[in-house]
Amino acid sequence: PCSTMYVTVVGGGNSTPIFAALSKAAGHTVAILTRRPQDWDANDVGFVNEDLAWYPESELRVAIDLVTSDPASCIPQSDMIFIAGLPIHFNPEVLAKIKPHMDMRRRVYVGSI
């Protein structure tokens, strides 16, 4: 088993609730960093699954730990930062916004889908 991580999912597109819900279901602390936190309900994040060969449940709904537009509230403690649901040409802008809040002495995994 892996250790518990603080996972921040950056974005608000279709892949954001999937990655956030799967991370929470795996036992991690999860935050969503988005421009529009008012559009989210932290107590109901998830997805409907039509491919039971991929994931064995037809639906996954979880409560996550935080939905915010403030990178200072989630980036400093993040072990993994996952950029999801954003057009790729926004990645440099997003990375520039979160960089001041990262502790460059810590190992932090940063990825994108």
PDB file of C-alpha atoms in Angstrom:
ATOM      1  CA  PRO A   1       0.000   0.000   0.000  1.00  0.00           C
ATOM      2  CA  CYS A   2       1.143   3.533  -0.727  1.00  0.00           C
ATOM      3  CA  SER A   3       1.250   6.252   1.872  1.00  0.00           C
ATOM      4  CA  THR A   4      -1.432   8.897   2.059  1.00  0.00           C
ATOM      5  CA  MET A   5      -0.713  11.950  -0.066  1.00  0.00           C
ATOM      6  CA  TYR A   6      -2.170  15.438  -0.324  1.00  0.00           C
ATOM      7  CA  VAL A   7      -3.385  15.584  -3.928  1.00  0.00           C
ATOM      8  CA  THR A   8      -4.365  18.873  -5.549  1.00  0.00           C
ATOM      9  CA  VAL A   9      -6.277  18.620  -8.817  1.00  0.00           C
ATOM     10  CA  VAL A  10      -6.026  21.871 -10.779  1.00  0.00           C
ATOM     11  CA  GLY A  11      -8.822  22.652 -13.202  1.00  0.00           C
ATOM     12  CA  GLY A  12     -12.515  22.251 -13.618  1.00  0.00           C
ATOM     13  CA  GLY A  13     -13.032  20.187 -16.727  1.00  0.00           C
ATOM     14  CA  ASN A  14     -14.347  16.673 -17.289  1.00  0.00           C
ATOM     15  CA  SER A  15     -11.311  14.840 -15.924  1.00  0.00           C
ATOM     16  CA  THR A  16     -11.169  16.853 -12.686  1.00  0.00           C
ATOM     17  CA  PRO A  17     -13.971  15.062 -10.782  1.00  0.00           C
ATOM     18  CA  ILE A  18     -12.769  11.677 -12.031  1.00  0.00           C
ATOM     19  CA  PHE A  19      -9.199  12.119 -10.813  1.00  0.00           C
ATOM     20  CA  ALA A  20     -10.317  13.808  -7.582  1.00  0.00           C
ATOM     21  CA  ALA A  21     -12.848  11.075  -6.744  1.00  0.00           C
ATOM     22  CA  LEU A  22     -10.446   8.234  -7.553  1.00  0.00           C
ATOM     23  CA  SER A  23      -7.732   9.872  -5.423  1.00  0.00           C
ATOM     24  CA  LYS A  24     -10.107  10.302  -2.481  1.00  0.00           C
ATOM     25  CA  ALA A  25     -11.398   6.732  -2.825  1.00  0.00           C
ATOM     26  CA  ALA A  26      -7.761   5.565  -2.669  1.00  0.00           C
ATOM     27  CA  GLY A  27      -7.452   7.235   0.733  1.00  0.00           C
ATOM     28  CA  HIS A  28      -5.699  10.485  -0.140  1.00  0.00           C
ATOM     29  CA  THR A  29      -6.478  14.012   1.044  1.00  0.00           C
ATOM     30  CA  VAL A  30      -7.868  15.839  -1.995  1.00  0.00           C
ATOM     31  CA  ALA A  31      -8.233  19.484  -2.985  1.00  0.00           C
ATOM     32  CA  ILE A  32      -9.552  20.961  -6.212  1.00  0.00           C
ATOM     33  CA  LEU A  33      -8.004  24.270  -7.259  1.00  0.00           C
ATOM     34  CA  THR A  34     -10.312  25.979  -9.731  1.00  0.00           C
ATOM     35  CA  ARG A  35     -11.264  29.450 -10.969  1.00  0.00           C
ATOM     36  CA  ARG A  36     -14.879  28.737 -10.060  1.00  0.00           C
ATOM     37  CA  PRO A  37     -15.109  27.046  -6.656  1.00  0.00           C
ATOM     38  CA  GLN A  38     -18.733  28.167  -6.341  1.00  0.00           C
ATOM     39  CA  ASP A  39     -19.627  25.679  -9.100  1.00  0.00           C
ATOM     40  CA  TRP A  40     -18.473  22.720  -6.982  1.00  0.00           C
ATOM     41  CA  ASP A  41     -19.908  20.864  -4.000  1.00  0.00           C
ATOM     42  CA  ALA A  42     -17.002  19.407  -2.009  1.00  0.00           C
ATOM     43  CA  ASN A  43     -19.425  16.895  -0.478  1.00  0.00           C
ATOM     44  CA  ASP A  44     -20.410  15.467  -3.863  1.00  0.00           C
ATOM     45  CA  VAL A  45     -17.572  14.941  -6.327  1.00  0.00           C
ATOM     46  CA  GLY A  46     -17.558  11.981  -8.656  1.00  0.00           C
ATOM     47  CA  PHE A  47     -18.579  10.441 -11.911  1.00  0.00           C
ATOM     48  CA  VAL A  48     -20.830   7.946 -13.648  1.00  0.00           C
ATOM     49  CA  ASN A  49     -18.916   5.031 -15.129  1.00  0.00           C
ATOM     50  CA  GLU A  50     -20.161   3.170 -18.201  1.00  0.00           C
ATOM     51  CA  ASP A  51     -17.127   0.860 -18.494  1.00  0.00           C
ATOM     52  CA  LEU A  52     -17.254  -1.703 -15.684  1.00  0.00           C
ATOM     53  CA  ALA A  53     -14.202  -3.432 -17.138  1.00  0.00           C
ATOM     54  CA  TRP A  54     -12.232  -0.263 -16.323  1.00  0.00           C
ATOM     55  CA  TYR A  55     -13.707   0.483 -12.878  1.00  0.00           C
ATOM     56  CA  PRO A  56     -15.966  -2.019 -11.103  1.00  0.00           C
ATOM     57  CA  GLU A  57     -18.614   0.466  -9.902  1.00  0.00           C
ATOM     58  CA  SER A  58     -21.205   2.201 -12.078  1.00  0.00           C
ATOM     59  CA  GLU A  59     -20.824   5.417 -10.076  1.00  0.00           C
ATOM     60  CA  LEU A  60     -18.340   6.884  -7.629  1.00  0.00           C
ATOM     61  CA  ARG A  61     -19.294   9.845  -5.409  1.00  0.00           C
ATOM     62  CA  VAL A  62     -17.122  11.128  -2.560  1.00  0.00           C
ATOM     63  CA  ALA A  63     -16.659  14.122  -0.292  1.00  0.00           C
ATOM     64  CA  ILE A  64     -13.294  15.760  -0.873  1.00  0.00           C
ATOM     65  CA  ASP A  65     -11.401  17.953   1.556  1.00  0.00           C
ATOM     66  CA  LEU A  66     -11.275  21.338  -0.168  1.00  0.00           C
ATOM     67  CA  VAL A  67     -12.461  23.275  -3.223  1.00  0.00           C
ATOM     68  CA  THR A  68     -10.747  26.631  -3.611  1.00  0.00           C
ATOM     69  CA  SER A  69      -9.510  29.291  -5.992  1.00  0.00           C
ATOM     70  CA  ASP A  70      -6.613  30.175  -3.663  1.00  0.00           C
ATOM     71  CA  PRO A  71      -3.393  28.288  -4.439  1.00  0.00           C
ATOM     72  CA  ALA A  72      -1.958  29.274  -1.047  1.00  0.00           C
ATOM     73  CA  SER A  73      -4.577  27.104   0.667  1.00  0.00           C
ATOM     74  CA  CYS A  74      -3.614  23.846  -1.056  1.00  0.00           C
ATOM     75  CA  ILE A  75      -0.344  24.000  -3.019  1.00  0.00           C
ATOM     76  CA  PRO A  76       2.155  24.309  -0.098  1.00  0.00           C
ATOM     77  CA  GLN A  77       1.111  20.972   1.428  1.00  0.00           C
ATOM     78  CA  SER A  78       0.581  19.115  -1.859  1.00  0.00           C
ATOM     79  CA  ASP A  79       2.523  15.934  -2.538  1.00  0.00           C
ATOM     80  CA  MET A  80       0.971  15.638  -6.004  1.00  0.00           C
ATOM     81  CA  ILE A  81      -0.357  18.406  -8.233  1.00  0.00           C
ATOM     82  CA  PHE A  82      -2.363  17.184 -11.167  1.00  0.00           C
ATOM     83  CA  ILE A  83      -3.438  19.591 -13.907  1.00  0.00           C
ATOM     84  CA  ALA A  84      -6.692  18.220 -15.290  1.00  0.00           C
ATOM     85  CA  GLY A  85      -9.439  19.434 -17.537  1.00  0.00           C
ATOM     86  CA  LEU A  86      -7.578  22.467 -18.870  1.00  0.00           C
ATOM     87  CA  PRO A  87      -6.561  23.151 -22.447  1.00  0.00           C
ATOM     88  CA  ILE A  88      -2.839  22.408 -22.547  1.00  0.00           C
ATOM     89  CA  HIS A  89      -1.919  25.908 -23.712  1.00  0.00           C
ATOM     90  CA  PHE A  90      -2.979  27.160 -20.242  1.00  0.00           C
ATOM     91  CA  ASN A  91      -0.418  24.969 -18.450  1.00  0.00           C
ATOM     92  CA  PRO A  92       2.417  27.577 -18.434  1.00  0.00           C
ATOM     93  CA  GLU A  93       0.075  30.188 -16.910  1.00  0.00           C
ATOM     94  CA  VAL A  94      -1.210  27.742 -14.291  1.00  0.00           C
ATOM     95  CA  LEU A  95       2.295  26.599 -13.389  1.00  0.00           C
ATOM     96  CA  ALA A  96       3.397  30.232 -12.996  1.00  0.00           C
ATOM     97  CA  LYS A  97       0.495  30.836 -10.569  1.00  0.00           C
ATOM     98  CA  ILE A  98       1.215  27.829  -8.382  1.00  0.00           C
ATOM     99  CA  LYS A  99       5.028  28.022  -8.386  1.00  0.00           C
ATOM    100  CA  PRO A 100       5.271  30.777  -5.712  1.00  0.00           C
ATOM    101  CA  HIS A 101       3.358  28.505  -3.340  1.00  0.00           C
ATOM    102  CA  MET A 102       5.535  25.420  -3.856  1.00  0.00           C
ATOM    103  CA  ASP A 103       8.324  24.478  -1.477  1.00  0.00           C
ATOM    104  CA  MET A 104      11.086  23.608  -3.941  1.00  0.00           C
ATOM    105  CA  ARG A 105      12.928  21.664  -1.232  1.00  0.00           C
ATOM    106  CA  ARG A 106      10.132  19.067  -1.110  1.00  0.00           C
ATOM    107  CA  ARG A 107       9.549  16.294  -3.608  1.00  0.00           C
ATOM    108  CA  VAL A 108       6.257  17.103  -5.318  1.00  0.00           C
ATOM    109  CA  TYR A 109       4.895  15.176  -8.280  1.00  0.00           C
ATOM    110  CA  VAL A 110       3.404  17.418 -10.959  1.00  0.00           C
ATOM    111  CA  GLY A 111       1.459  15.945 -13.860  1.00  0.00           C
ATOM    112  CA  SER A 112      -1.103  16.737 -16.500  1.00  0.00           C
ATOM    113  CA  ILE A 113      -3.809  14.971 -18.442  1.00  0.00           C
TER     114      ILE A 113
END
